[in-house]
CSV table of C-alpha atoms and ligand atoms in Angstrom, one decimal:
chain,number,residue,atom,x,y,z
E,1,MET,CA,4.4,-0.7,-21.9
E,2,PHE,CA,2.0,-2.0,-19.3
E,3,ARG,CA,1.0,-1.1,-16.1
E,4,THR,CA,-1.7,-1.4,-14.3
E,5,PHE,CA,-5.0,0.0,-15.6
E,6,SER,CA,-7.3,2.9,-14.0
E,7,LYS,CA,-8.6,1.4,-10.6
E,8,ARG,CA,-11.9,2.9,-11.0
E,9,ALA,CA,-13.2,-0.1,-13.2
E,10,GLY,CA,-11.8,-2.5,-10.9
E,11,LEU,CA,-14.1,-1.8,-7.7
E,12,LEU,CA,-17.1,-3.4,-9.5
E,13,ALA,CA,-14.9,-6.5,-10.1
E,14,ALA,CA,-13.8,-6.2,-6.6
E,15,ALA,CA,-17.1,-6.5,-5.2
E,16,THR,CA,-17.7,-9.2,-7.2
E,17,VAL,CA,-13.9,-11.2,-6.1
E,18,SER,CA,-14.9,-9.9,-2.7
E,19,ALA,CA,-18.6,-11.5,-2.3
E,20,LEU,CA,-16.8,-14.6,-4.1
E,21,ALA,CA,-13.9,-14.8,-2.1
E,22,LEU,CA,-16.4,-15.0,1.0
E,23,ALA,CA,-18.4,-16.8,0.2
E,24,SER,CA,-15.8,-19.5,-0.9
E,25,CYS,CA,-13.7,-18.7,2.8
E,26,SER,CA,-16.4,-19.3,4.6
E,27,GLN,CA,-17.6,-22.7,3.1
E,28,GLY,CA,-13.9,-23.9,3.0
E,29,ALA,CA,-14.1,-22.3,7.4
E,30,SER,CA,-16.8,-24.4,8.1
E,31,GLY,CA,-15.4,-27.4,6.6
E,32,ASP,CA,-18.3,-28.4,5.1
E,33,GLY,CA,-15.7,-30.2,2.8
E,34,GLY,CA,-16.1,-27.1,-0.1
E,35,SER,CA,-13.5,-27.9,-3.2
E,36,GLY,CA,-10.2,-27.2,-0.9
E,37,ASP,CA,-7.1,-28.9,-3.4
E,38,SER,CA,-5.7,-32.0,-1.7
E,39,ASP,CA,-2.0,-30.6,-3.2
E,40,THR,CA,-0.3,-27.9,-1.4
E,41,ILE,CA,0.2,-24.4,-3.3
E,42,ARG,CA,3.5,-23.5,-3.2
E,43,VAL,CA,4.0,-19.8,-3.4
E,44,GLY,CA,7.3,-17.9,-3.3
E,45,PHE,CA,6.3,-14.3,-1.7
E,46,SER,CA,8.5,-11.1,-1.9
E,47,GLN,CA,7.7,-8.8,0.4
E,48,LEU,CA,9.2,-5.2,-0.2
E,49,GLY,CA,10.4,-4.6,3.4
E,50,ALA,CA,9.1,-3.7,7.3
E,51,GLU,CA,9.0,-0.3,6.7
E,52,SER,CA,5.8,0.9,8.3
E,53,GLY,CA,2.8,0.3,10.6
E,54,TRP,CA,1.4,-0.5,7.1
E,55,ARG,CA,3.6,-3.3,5.7
E,56,THR,CA,4.0,-4.9,9.2
E,57,ALA,CA,-0.3,-5.3,9.1
E,58,ASN,CA,0.0,-6.5,5.5
E,59,THR,CA,2.5,-9.1,6.1
E,60,GLU,CA,0.6,-9.8,9.2
E,61,SER,CA,-2.5,-10.3,6.8
E,62,VAL,CA,-0.5,-12.7,4.2
E,63,LYS,CA,1.4,-15.0,6.4
E,64,ALA,CA,-2.0,-15.3,8.7
E,65,SER,CA,-3.7,-16.6,5.3
E,66,LEU,CA,-1.6,-18.4,3.3
E,67,THR,CA,-1.1,-21.4,6.0
E,68,GLU,CA,-0.4,-24.7,5.9
E,69,ASP,CA,-3.5,-25.8,6.8
E,70,ALA,CA,-5.1,-23.6,4.0
E,71,GLY,CA,-3.1,-25.5,2.0
E,72,PHE,CA,0.1,-22.9,1.5
E,73,ASP,CA,3.5,-23.9,1.6
E,74,LEU,CA,4.4,-20.0,2.0
E,75,THR,CA,8.0,-18.7,1.5
E,76,PHE,CA,8.2,-15.4,2.3
E,77,VAL,CA,10.8,-13.1,1.8
E,78,ASP,CA,12.0,-9.8,3.3
E,79,ALA,CA,13.6,-7.2,0.9
E,80,GLN,CA,14.5,-4.6,3.7
E,81,GLN,CA,13.2,-2.4,0.9
E,82,LYS,CA,15.8,-3.2,-2.0
E,83,GLN,CA,15.2,-4.0,-5.4
E,84,GLU,CA,17.9,-6.0,-6.3
E,85,ASN,CA,16.9,-8.3,-2.7
E,86,GLN,CA,13.4,-8.7,-4.6
E,87,ILE,CA,14.9,-9.4,-7.6
E,88,LYS,CA,17.1,-12.1,-6.5
E,89,ALA,CA,14.3,-13.4,-4.2
E,90,LEU,CA,12.0,-13.8,-7.4
E,91,ARG,CA,15.1,-15.8,-9.5
E,92,ASP,CA,15.2,-18.0,-6.3
E,93,PHE,CA,11.2,-18.6,-6.9
E,94,ILE,CA,12.4,-19.5,-10.4
E,95,ASP,CA,14.8,-22.3,-9.8
E,96,GLN,CA,12.4,-23.5,-6.7
E,97,ASP,CA,9.7,-23.7,-9.0
E,98,VAL,CA,7.4,-22.1,-7.2
E,99,ASP,CA,3.4,-22.7,-8.3
E,100,VAL,CA,3.2,-19.0,-7.9
E,101,ILE,CA,5.1,-16.0,-7.1
E,102,ALA,CA,3.5,-13.4,-5.5
E,103,PHE,CA,5.3,-10.0,-5.0
E,104,SER,CA,4.8,-5.8,-3.8
E,105,PRO,CA,7.1,-4.1,-6.3
E,106,VAL,CA,9.3,-1.5,-4.1
E,107,ILE,CA,9.5,0.8,-7.0
E,108,GLU,CA,7.4,0.6,-10.2
E,109,THR,CA,10.5,0.0,-12.7
E,110,GLY,CA,13.0,-1.9,-13.4
E,111,TRP,CA,11.4,-5.6,-13.4
E,112,ASP,CA,11.5,-6.4,-17.5
E,113,GLU,CA,14.2,-8.7,-17.6
E,114,VAL,CA,13.1,-10.7,-14.4
E,115,LEU,CA,9.7,-10.6,-15.1
E,116,GLN,CA,10.1,-12.0,-18.6
E,117,ASP,CA,12.3,-14.8,-17.1
E,118,ILE,CA,9.4,-15.4,-14.9
E,119,LYS,CA,6.9,-15.5,-17.6
E,120,ASP,CA,9.2,-18.2,-19.7
E,121,SER,CA,9.4,-20.2,-16.7
E,122,GLY,CA,5.9,-20.3,-16.8
E,123,ILE,CA,4.9,-19.7,-13.3
E,124,PRO,CA,2.0,-17.2,-12.7
E,125,VAL,CA,2.5,-14.4,-11.2
E,126,VAL,CA,0.0,-12.3,-8.7
E,127,LEU,CA,0.9,-8.6,-8.2
E,128,VAL,CA,0.4,-7.4,-4.8
E,129,ASP,CA,0.2,-3.7,-2.7
E,130,ARG,CA,2.4,-2.0,-5.2
E,131,THR,CA,2.5,-1.7,-8.9
E,132,VAL,CA,4.3,-2.0,-12.0
E,133,THR,CA,5.6,-0.3,-15.0
E,134,THR,CA,7.2,-2.9,-18.0
E,135,THR,CA,7.4,-3.9,-21.3
E,136,VAL,CA,6.5,-7.4,-20.4
E,137,GLU,CA,3.5,-8.5,-21.8
E,138,ASP,CA,0.9,-9.4,-19.8
E,139,PRO,CA,3.4,-9.5,-16.5
E,140,TYR,CA,1.2,-10.5,-14.2
E,141,VAL,CA,-2.5,-12.7,-13.8
E,142,THR,CA,-3.7,-10.7,-11.6
E,143,TRP,CA,-3.4,-7.6,-8.8
E,144,ILE,CA,-5.1,-6.7,-5.4
E,145,GLY,CA,-4.5,-3.3,-3.3
E,146,ALA,CA,-6.1,-0.2,-3.0
E,147,ASP,CA,-6.2,2.7,-5.5
E,148,PHE,CA,-3.5,5.5,-4.6
E,149,ARG,CA,-4.6,7.9,-6.5
E,150,LEU,CA,-8.6,8.2,-5.2
E,151,GLU,CA,-6.3,7.7,-1.9
E,152,GLY,CA,-4.4,10.9,-2.8
E,153,GLU,CA,-7.5,12.6,-4.6
E,154,MET,CA,-9.7,12.1,-0.9
E,155,ALA,CA,-7.0,13.4,0.7
E,156,GLY,CA,-6.5,16.6,-1.5
E,157,GLU,CA,-10.5,16.8,-1.7
E,158,TRP,CA,-10.7,17.1,1.8
E,159,VAL,CA,-8.2,20.2,2.3
E,160,ALA,CA,-9.4,22.0,-0.5
E,161,GLU,CA,-12.7,21.9,1.2
E,162,ASN,CA,-11.3,22.7,4.7
E,163,HIS,CA,-8.0,24.8,3.9
E,164,PRO,CA,-8.2,26.0,0.8
E,165,ASP,CA,-5.4,28.6,1.0
E,166,ALA,CA,-3.5,26.2,2.8
E,167,LYS,CA,0.9,26.2,2.5
E,168,ILE,CA,1.4,22.8,1.9
E,169,PHE,CA,4.8,20.5,2.0
E,170,GLN,CA,4.4,17.1,0.9
E,171,LEU,CA,5.9,14.1,2.1
E,172,GLN,CA,6.5,12.0,-0.2
E,173,GLY,CA,6.9,7.8,0.2
E,174,THR,CA,9.3,5.9,-1.7
E,175,LEU,CA,10.1,7.7,-4.7
E,176,GLY,CA,9.1,6.1,-7.7
E,177,SER,CA,7.1,3.7,-6.1
E,178,GLY,CA,3.4,3.3,-7.3
E,179,ALA,CA,2.0,4.6,-4.1
E,180,GLN,CA,4.4,7.8,-4.1
E,181,VAL,CA,3.4,8.6,-7.8
E,182,ASP,CA,-0.6,8.1,-7.7
E,183,ARG,CA,-0.9,9.4,-4.5
E,184,GLU,CA,0.8,12.9,-5.8
E,185,GLU,CA,-0.9,12.9,-8.6
E,186,GLY,CA,-4.5,12.1,-7.0
E,187,PHE,CA,-3.7,14.6,-4.1
E,188,GLU,CA,-2.5,17.9,-6.8
E,189,ALA,CA,-5.3,17.3,-8.7
E,190,ALA,CA,-8.0,17.9,-5.9
E,191,VAL,CA,-5.7,20.6,-4.7
E,192,GLY,CA,-3.7,22.2,-7.4
E,193,ALA,CA,0.4,22.2,-7.6
E,194,ASP,CA,0.6,25.7,-6.5
E,195,ALA,CA,-0.8,25.2,-3.4
E,196,ILE,CA,2.0,22.5,-3.1
E,197,ILE,CA,5.4,25.0,-1.6
E,198,GLY,CA,8.0,21.8,-1.5
E,199,GLU,CA,8.4,18.4,-1.3
E,200,ALA,CA,10.5,15.8,0.1
E,201,THR,CA,10.5,11.8,0.2
E,202,GLY,CA,10.9,10.5,4.0
E,203,ASN,CA,10.7,7.1,1.9
E,204,PHE,CA,7.8,5.7,4.1
E,205,THR,CA,9.3,5.7,7.6
E,206,ARG,CA,9.3,7.6,10.8
E,207,ALA,CA,12.9,8.3,11.1
E,208,GLU,CA,12.9,9.7,7.5
E,209,GLY,CA,10.1,11.3,7.7
E,210,LYS,CA,11.3,13.4,10.7
E,211,VAL,CA,14.6,14.2,9.0
E,212,ALA,CA,12.9,15.1,6.3
E,213,VAL,CA,10.4,18.0,8.2
E,214,GLU,CA,13.2,18.9,10.1
E,215,ALA,CA,14.6,20.9,7.1
E,216,ALA,CA,11.6,21.5,5.6
E,217,LEU,CA,10.5,23.7,8.6
E,218,GLN,CA,13.8,25.5,7.7
E,219,ALA,CA,13.2,25.9,3.8
E,220,TYR,CA,9.7,27.0,4.4
E,221,PRO,CA,9.2,28.7,7.3
E,222,ASP,CA,5.3,29.7,6.2
E,223,MET,CA,4.3,26.3,5.7
E,224,ASP,CA,1.0,25.7,7.2
E,225,MET,CA,-0.2,22.1,6.4
E,226,ILE,CA,2.0,18.3,5.7
E,227,PHE,CA,0.6,15.9,3.7
E,228,ALA,CA,2.3,12.8,4.5
E,229,HIS,CA,2.2,9.3,2.0
E,230,ASN,CA,1.7,7.4,4.9
E,231,ASP,CA,1.1,7.7,8.8
E,232,ASP,CA,4.5,6.4,9.7
E,233,MET,CA,6.1,9.6,7.9
E,234,GLY,CA,3.6,11.6,9.6
E,235,LEU,CA,4.2,10.0,13.1
E,236,GLY,CA,8.4,11.7,11.9
E,237,ALA,CA,6.7,14.7,10.7
E,238,VAL,CA,5.2,15.4,14.7
E,239,GLU,CA,8.1,14.9,16.1
E,240,ALA,CA,10.0,17.1,14.1
E,241,ILE,CA,7.3,19.7,14.7
E,242,GLU,CA,7.0,19.4,18.5
E,243,ALA,CA,10.9,19.8,18.2
E,244,ALA,CA,10.4,23.3,16.6
E,245,GLY,CA,8.3,24.4,19.2
E,246,LEU,CA,4.8,24.5,17.1
E,247,THR,CA,1.7,22.1,17.8
E,248,PRO,CA,1.3,20.0,15.6
E,249,GLY,CA,-2.7,19.9,14.1
E,250,GLU,CA,-2.6,23.4,15.3
E,251,ASP,CA,0.2,25.4,13.9
E,252,ILE,CA,0.9,22.8,11.3
E,253,LYS,CA,-2.1,20.7,10.2
E,254,ILE,CA,-0.8,17.0,8.7
E,255,VAL,CA,-3.0,15.0,6.6
E,256,THR,CA,-2.0,11.4,6.1
E,257,VAL,CA,-2.7,7.9,4.4
E,258,ASP,CA,-2.8,4.4,5.5
E,259,ALA,CA,-5.0,4.9,9.1
E,260,VAL,CA,-2.5,2.1,11.4
E,261,ARG,CA,-3.5,2.1,14.8
E,262,ASP,CA,-0.5,4.7,15.8
E,263,GLY,CA,-1.8,7.1,12.9
E,264,LEU,CA,-5.4,7.6,14.0
E,265,GLN,CA,-4.0,7.4,17.3
E,266,ALA,CA,-2.3,10.9,16.4
E,267,LEU,CA,-5.8,11.8,14.6
E,268,LYS,CA,-7.9,11.2,17.9
E,269,ASP,CA,-4.8,13.1,19.8
E,270,GLY,CA,-5.6,16.3,17.3
E,271,LYS,CA,-1.8,16.0,16.1
E,272,PHE,CA,-3.6,14.6,12.6
E,273,ASN,CA,-6.3,16.4,11.2
E,274,TYR,CA,-7.3,13.7,8.4
E,275,VAL,CA,-6.4,10.1,7.7
E,276,VAL,CA,-7.0,8.2,4.3
E,277,GLU,CA,-7.4,4.5,5.2
E,278,CYS,CA,-5.4,1.8,3.1
E,279,ASN,CA,-6.2,-1.1,4.0
E,280,PRO,CA,-3.5,-3.9,4.3
E,281,VAL,CA,-5.5,-6.8,5.8
E,282,PHE,CA,-6.5,-8.6,2.5
E,283,GLY,CA,-4.9,-11.6,3.0
E,284,ASP,CA,-7.5,-14.0,2.4
E,285,GLN,CA,-8.7,-12.4,-0.5
E,286,LEU,CA,-5.0,-12.8,-1.6
E,287,ALA,CA,-4.9,-16.3,-0.4
E,288,GLU,CA,-8.3,-17.2,-2.3
E,289,LEU,CA,-7.0,-15.4,-5.2
E,290,ILE,CA,-3.9,-17.7,-5.7
E,291,LYS,CA,-6.1,-20.7,-5.4
E,292,GLN,CA,-8.5,-19.9,-8.0
E,293,VAL,CA,-5.4,-18.7,-10.4
E,294,VAL,CA,-3.6,-22.4,-9.8
E,295,ALA,CA,-6.8,-24.2,-9.9
E,296,GLU,CA,-7.0,-21.9,-13.8
E,297,GLU,CA,-9.9,-19.8,-13.0
E,298,ASP,CA,-11.0,-16.8,-14.5
E,299,VAL,CA,-10.1,-14.0,-11.7
E,300,PRO,CA,-10.5,-9.7,-12.8
E,301,LEU,CA,-6.7,-8.5,-13.5
E,302,GLU,CA,-7.5,-6.1,-10.8
E,303,THR,CA,-9.4,-6.2,-7.0
E,304,VAL,CA,-8.9,-2.9,-5.8
E,305,VAL,CA,-9.3,-2.9,-1.8
E,306,VAL,CA,-12.1,-0.6,-0.8
E,307,ASP,CA,-10.6,2.3,1.7
E,308,LYS,CA,-12.6,4.9,4.1
E,309,THR,CA,-11.7,8.1,5.4
E,310,PHE,CA,-11.4,9.4,9.1
E,311,ASP,CA,-11.1,12.9,10.4
E,312,GLN,CA,-11.0,14.2,14.4
E,313,SER,CA,-14.2,13.0,15.4
E,314,ILE,CA,-12.8,9.0,15.8
E,315,THR,CA,-14.1,7.7,18.9
E,316,GLN,CA,-12.5,5.4,21.2
E,317,GLU,CA,-14.6,3.0,20.9
E,318,GLU,CA,-13.6,3.1,16.2
E,319,LEU,CA,-9.8,3.2,17.4
E,320,ASP,CA,-9.9,0.2,19.7
E,321,ALA,CA,-12.3,-1.8,16.8
E,322,ARG,CA,-9.4,-1.3,14.4
E,323,LEU,CA,-7.9,-4.8,12.6
E,324,TYR,CA,-4.7,-3.0,12.2
Q,401,LIG,C1,0.3,1.2,0.0
Q,401,LIG,C2,1.7,1.1,0.4
Q,401,LIG,C3,2.3,1.8,1.7
Q,401,LIG,C4,1.9,2.6,2.3
Q,401,LIG,C5,3.1,2.5,3.2
Q,401,LIG,O1,-0.5,-0.2,-0.2
Q,401,LIG,O2,2.7,0.3,-0.4
Q,401,LIG,O3,3.7,1.3,1.8
Q,401,LIG,O4,1.3,3.5,2.1
Q,401,LIG,C6,3.8,1.6,2.4
Q,401,LIG,O5,2.6,3.1,4.7
Q,401,LIG,O6,5.3,1.4,3.1
């Protein structure tokens, strides 16, 4: 069974690759004729959906980097958060005999057959963002994304330090996704499982997050904190809390992950209490990795996109300076 390895080891590799990527990008960008390919690289990209502000920003970053001018012929397919749509897209990419297949798996499991077929086709896989658990040996050449477990730990450490007695409702992302599994693991390691009085999934969307919290407010009247696995569900929680006549950020504290603009605005407005970043703007690093894969250069198995954290001291200047 293969799963993306412990991501801490990837940090050093990330720093190395990031420096290399930036260097080679700047060479290419300055037009000094770097080592750019004369051939176009045909990339099949299966994006899992458009469920959140994070996903939208990630898609924009990927499309802004995998351009014709940069030497790519990108086929981009949105799966509307359905695994069967992703598997169909991956099979289409095999039929089209693309040069590289890239995808962000909506959940960790259920990919063995299609990953084996891709491997048999000889097309290299670049895994993006989410992780996979599979029996296929060496299922992908390289993965780029965030350390979800660390994100959960950072959120949990802030809670443990600032609200040690919190009664927490956990608003989970898409069940079975690497982001949900690992954020939950990291968060619970930091706060202790006993601090979590209830949980339910909001599938990383604002609407489903609101519905889940409406039910939670009835089921857990003594909850005083929500850990939402992304900003969008946290914003849905704000709507539900306000509809119940309570004050988000005060009666019920909210801790989230992503740091999209709407989430950081809620933080600045006092409706969120703490936000852990999960940076989606890595299209340039992805483009560089794909070029290295096609050139059969050595690439690290993992490139971890480094995250930071925000509290309510965030300024409007910081907010305005955000890329997404
Ligand atoms: C994280 C990404 C998650 C975001 C959500 O890298 O996979 O999926 O946290 C998105 O906003 O839905």
